[in-house]
XYZ file of C-alpha atoms in Angstrom:
338
model
C 11.048 15.000 -3.880
C 12.176 11.940 -5.896
C 10.044 9.059 -7.305
C 10.558 5.707 -8.015
C 8.439 2.816 -9.469
C 7.178 0.463 -6.815
C 8.849 -3.153 -7.902
C 7.314 -4.046 -11.292
C 3.767 -2.593 -10.476
C 4.196 0.997 -12.732
C 3.188 2.785 -9.794
C 5.132 5.805 -8.938
C 5.996 6.223 -5.508
C 7.942 9.144 -3.239
C 11.517 7.868 -2.150
C 10.287 9.295 1.331
C 6.593 7.860 2.540
C 4.716 8.777 5.418
C 4.312 5.895 8.037
C 1.367 6.513 10.377
C 2.457 4.209 13.487
C 2.967 7.215 15.688
C -0.761 8.440 14.848
C -2.560 7.715 18.143
C -1.673 6.567 21.373
C 1.518 5.143 20.304
C 3.067 8.708 19.415
C 0.551 10.097 21.902
C -0.891 12.455 18.454
C -4.184 13.706 17.960
C -6.296 13.871 15.178
C -5.402 17.478 14.491
C -1.962 16.852 14.603
C -2.094 13.761 12.493
C -3.915 15.686 10.156
C -1.523 18.464 10.090
C 1.226 15.864 9.388
C -0.619 14.270 6.666
C -1.068 18.015 4.733
C 2.546 18.828 5.314
C 3.823 15.563 3.704
C 1.571 15.650 0.772
C 2.511 19.173 0.070
C 6.018 18.381 0.094
C 5.610 15.487 -2.479
C 5.083 12.493 -0.344
C 2.407 10.311 -2.109
C 2.354 6.976 0.031
C 0.855 6.731 3.433
C 1.636 3.442 5.125
C -0.301 2.438 8.309
C -1.706 -1.132 9.882
C -4.446 -2.438 11.698
C -2.245 -3.242 14.551
C -1.274 0.662 15.137
C -3.104 1.594 18.210
C -5.580 -1.083 17.459
C -6.957 0.572 14.459
C -6.604 4.065 15.710
C -4.065 4.942 13.324
C -6.251 3.722 10.416
C -9.033 5.939 11.771
C -6.770 8.709 11.855
C -5.563 8.419 8.525
C -8.967 7.800 6.874
C -9.878 11.032 8.389
C -6.767 12.959 7.407
C -6.921 11.850 3.754
C -10.947 12.205 3.210
C -11.646 14.232 -0.132
C -8.427 13.443 -1.597
C -7.983 9.591 -1.762
C -7.157 9.614 -5.149
C -3.962 11.927 -4.750
C -2.151 8.965 -2.862
C -1.179 5.453 -2.920
C -2.561 4.156 0.479
C -0.854 1.114 2.214
C -2.117 -0.809 5.162
C -1.386 -4.181 6.904
C -2.781 -7.362 8.556
C -1.775 -10.215 10.562
C -0.458 -8.864 13.779
C -2.896 -9.894 16.689
C -6.122 -7.829 17.115
C -7.773 -10.234 19.516
C -7.851 -13.587 20.907
C -7.289 -16.866 18.749
C -8.393 -16.592 15.157
C -8.140 -12.568 14.851
C -4.508 -12.641 13.795
C -2.423 -14.583 10.971
C -2.753 -15.070 7.399
C -5.741 -17.291 7.252
C -8.429 -16.528 4.616
C -10.950 -16.362 7.644
C -9.129 -13.634 9.150
C -7.791 -11.377 6.253
C -11.351 -11.217 4.857
C -12.479 -9.870 7.961
C -9.488 -7.735 8.906
C -9.685 -5.953 5.366
C -13.067 -4.885 5.992
C -12.402 -3.666 9.198
C -9.531 -1.802 7.833
C -11.543 -0.267 5.020
C -14.233 0.792 7.415
C -11.677 2.585 9.655
C -10.072 4.286 6.638
C -13.342 5.377 5.034
C -12.243 3.723 1.527
C -13.648 1.218 -0.534
C -10.232 -0.149 -1.286
C -6.378 0.162 -0.655
C -3.731 0.177 -2.951
C -1.273 -1.915 -0.964
C -2.227 -4.626 1.495
C 0.606 -6.146 3.472
C 1.073 -9.377 5.443
C 2.534 -7.729 8.525
C 4.697 -10.665 9.541
C 4.987 -14.355 8.184
C 2.570 -16.656 9.930
C 4.139 -20.030 10.141
C 0.797 -21.751 11.079
C -0.866 -20.729 7.789
C 0.097 -22.251 4.297
C 1.404 -20.027 1.647
C -1.394 -21.309 -0.643
C -4.334 -20.135 1.919
C -2.625 -16.531 1.951
C -2.201 -16.052 -1.117
C -5.619 -17.372 -2.361
C -7.333 -15.190 -0.191
C -5.441 -12.097 -1.268
C -5.826 -12.815 -4.796
C -9.707 -13.234 -4.362
C -9.639 -9.855 -2.651
C -7.631 -8.301 -5.281
C -10.149 -9.634 -7.907
C -12.967 -8.343 -5.911
C -11.522 -4.648 -6.197
C -10.774 -4.163 -2.523
C -7.030 -4.029 -2.804
C -4.766 -3.268 -6.093
C -1.626 -5.005 -4.993
C -0.342 -7.077 -2.017
C 2.927 -7.470 -0.352
C 4.770 -8.789 2.780
C 6.428 -7.194 5.532
C 9.544 -8.397 7.416
C 9.477 -11.700 5.891
C 12.892 -13.837 6.007
C 14.399 -14.338 2.918
C 13.626 -18.083 2.367
C 9.927 -17.066 3.287
C 9.901 -14.458 0.605
C 11.224 -17.016 -2.059
C 8.817 -19.907 -1.050
C 5.774 -17.434 -1.354
C 6.848 -16.486 -5.035
C 7.096 -20.205 -5.870
C 3.939 -20.957 -4.343
C 1.883 -18.118 -6.379
C 3.472 -19.607 -9.373
C 2.621 -23.294 -8.571
C -0.669 -22.606 -7.862
C -1.335 -19.877 -10.368
C -2.061 -17.200 -7.741
C -1.287 -13.475 -7.324
C 1.957 -12.742 -5.829
C 3.572 -10.333 -3.368
C 4.813 -7.531 -5.019
C 6.579 -5.662 -2.314
C 8.453 -6.403 0.928
C 8.719 -3.868 3.805
C 11.763 -4.977 5.898
C 13.719 -3.136 8.844
C 16.929 -1.297 7.446
C 19.214 1.352 8.715
C 22.948 1.926 8.670
C 22.820 0.027 12.243
C 20.992 -2.759 11.091
C 22.442 -3.865 7.430
C 21.781 -7.447 7.723
C 19.110 -7.596 5.224
C 21.892 -6.342 2.518
C 23.059 -10.216 2.786
C 19.754 -11.859 1.795
C 16.535 -10.059 1.810
C 17.595 -7.205 -0.618
C 19.101 -9.453 -3.026
C 16.059 -11.708 -3.118
C 13.737 -8.338 -3.586
C 15.873 -7.548 -6.653
C 15.978 -10.892 -8.164
C 11.836 -11.178 -7.936
C 11.494 -7.441 -9.006
C 9.624 -6.570 -5.606
C 9.207 -3.254 -4.398
C 11.106 -2.434 -1.068
C 9.546 -0.042 1.561
C 11.830 -0.074 4.515
C 10.995 1.138 7.880
C 12.874 2.362 10.998
C 15.778 3.951 8.810
C 16.466 5.982 11.736
C 16.958 3.056 14.185
C 14.290 3.907 16.347
C 15.724 7.208 16.995
C 19.403 6.217 17.473
C 20.076 8.057 13.989
C 17.964 11.017 14.431
C 20.501 13.030 16.079
C 18.951 13.213 19.505
C 21.127 10.173 20.885
C 24.856 11.349 21.550
C 27.437 10.696 24.203
C 27.155 12.349 27.302
C 23.562 13.426 26.435
C 20.554 11.945 28.265
C 18.644 9.494 26.234
C 14.956 11.133 26.450
C 13.330 10.325 23.195
C 9.647 8.882 22.793
C 10.963 5.361 21.675
C 13.409 5.255 24.505
C 10.806 5.797 26.962
C 8.529 2.768 24.925
C 11.323 0.635 24.866
C 14.143 1.264 27.333
C 16.035 -1.667 26.989
C 16.861 -0.813 23.396
C 18.773 2.221 24.658
C 20.289 0.835 27.978
C 23.877 1.739 27.389
C 25.031 -1.075 30.097
C 24.246 -3.499 27.316
C 27.130 -4.324 24.960
C 24.942 -4.089 21.885
C 23.673 -0.477 22.518
C 27.187 0.656 23.640
C 28.209 -0.524 20.374
C 25.237 1.465 18.572
C 26.447 4.525 20.562
C 30.035 3.931 19.370
C 28.773 3.894 15.983
C 26.697 6.822 16.243
C 29.629 8.913 17.461
C 31.548 8.165 14.100
C 28.656 8.634 11.861
C 27.913 12.162 13.209
C 31.567 13.054 12.534
C 31.039 11.861 8.891
C 27.975 13.772 8.696
C 29.585 16.778 9.928
C 32.433 16.349 7.263
C 29.705 15.892 4.759
C 27.814 18.931 5.708
C 24.448 17.046 6.269
C 22.570 16.038 9.315
C 22.509 12.677 10.950
C 18.958 12.402 9.497
C 19.958 13.211 6.080
C 22.963 10.638 6.455
C 20.711 8.062 7.657
C 17.720 8.153 5.104
C 20.175 8.970 2.431
C 22.006 5.759 2.913
C 18.998 3.684 2.944
C 17.803 5.155 -0.241
C 21.243 5.053 -2.125
C 20.604 0.945 -2.215
C 19.449 0.288 -5.560
C 16.772 -2.427 -4.113
C 14.923 0.296 -1.928
C 11.962 2.055 -3.405
C 11.190 4.272 -0.399
C 12.012 4.922 3.063
C 9.134 5.154 5.634
C 9.385 8.065 7.952
C 7.195 8.119 11.299
C 7.168 11.924 12.642
C 5.348 12.254 15.863
C 5.664 16.292 15.314
C 5.948 19.079 12.607
C 9.438 19.528 13.265
C 10.043 15.837 13.171
C 8.636 15.714 9.788
C 10.544 18.881 8.675
C 13.751 17.511 9.506
C 13.029 14.088 7.704
C 11.818 15.970 4.881
C 15.242 17.867 4.298
C 16.465 14.559 3.177
C 14.243 14.098 0.474
C 16.785 15.034 -2.324
C 19.998 13.657 -0.227
C 22.152 11.651 -2.657
C 25.598 10.386 -0.704
C 28.740 10.534 -2.678
C 30.741 7.511 -2.934
C 33.430 8.800 -0.243
C 30.645 9.257 2.384
C 28.862 5.675 1.739
C 32.744 4.143 2.068
C 33.092 5.911 5.329
C 29.677 4.483 6.465
C 30.724 0.969 5.215
C 34.195 1.464 7.388
C 31.839 1.987 10.608
C 29.212 -0.426 10.061
C 30.334 -3.119 7.535
C 27.938 -4.290 4.674
C 25.467 -7.015 5.790
C 26.169 -6.528 9.728
C 23.516 -5.768 12.351
C 24.520 -4.378 15.507
C 21.804 -5.447 17.286
C 21.023 -8.957 15.847
C 18.766 -9.774 18.701
C 16.291 -7.044 17.685
C 15.764 -8.744 14.411
C 11.978 -9.170 13.522
C 12.524 -11.903 10.701
C 14.253 -14.629 12.782
C 12.660 -18.077 12.031
C 10.275 -19.043 14.913
C 12.478 -22.245 15.856
C 15.684 -19.904 16.714
C 13.453 -18.131 19.466
C 11.253 -20.918 20.770
C 13.353 -24.357 21.825
C 10.088 -26.134 21.559
C 10.114 -25.934 17.908
C 13.448 -27.410 17.314
C 13.268 -30.233 20.097
C 10.139 -31.951 19.549
């Protein structure tokens, strides 16, 4: 396992981190299975576990808490808030909600603090000053060590950095964006901004929801867990999905030629970017975890990276409509036609 410094925090984290979204009902994972995954990941050298209150409506945090009991100090524990946990004010980035949400997360995790507390999505209804002020106070209270953002557009990352400076508040020290060979749009804006401000970058969905796991191939029935949950993302009648499958077939040839699995190719690609600190893996089974941990020391040579660029150009998203950092006004006509 390799380790890198998380932004400018001085904290050393593994280049592969364990994402716990599949713990509980999302991945149909039991407590025993989740604990076994945590055990195996820690034994392999993974030292960062990432979850969120929204995953299974708190179920993932509860499972993570039970799985890490007695070894809290051995790992970097991260969670997130801001996604809906109920009606009206039980969401977003307001002080009112974040104070309550963090206490709820600490209770479910069974700890008195988390190392990294992340705002799961930018909340356009709440000012940066409001959110950063609340996070700074929670940090000073010792309930969080650092705080970061997740899936923020580049301009919001910049704005939050300026707000922290202007109001003399703590700042986001990490960003957690979606990034894979098939979704490279953040190379054009988010990753350069993260480098400019010295942010640690924890990328999610490096296997592109299973497209790059090796399980999705031409002429083979697509029967992954994610395809069951989100069938529209795997409907080959849609042009974007057809383009993804065509790219996967070509990438499989590159992987074979380099003596790599598709998973090694995919994880080696995202961790090769100088802005990326860690790639979040989200296994549901021990077999998934073993296959993903096999990429822990993968370093892609220049010719393989060039071959990937020839298939999916730098800064290109093959499914741009699935982006999670699109400004709200582009999605809701009422916001741009008032």
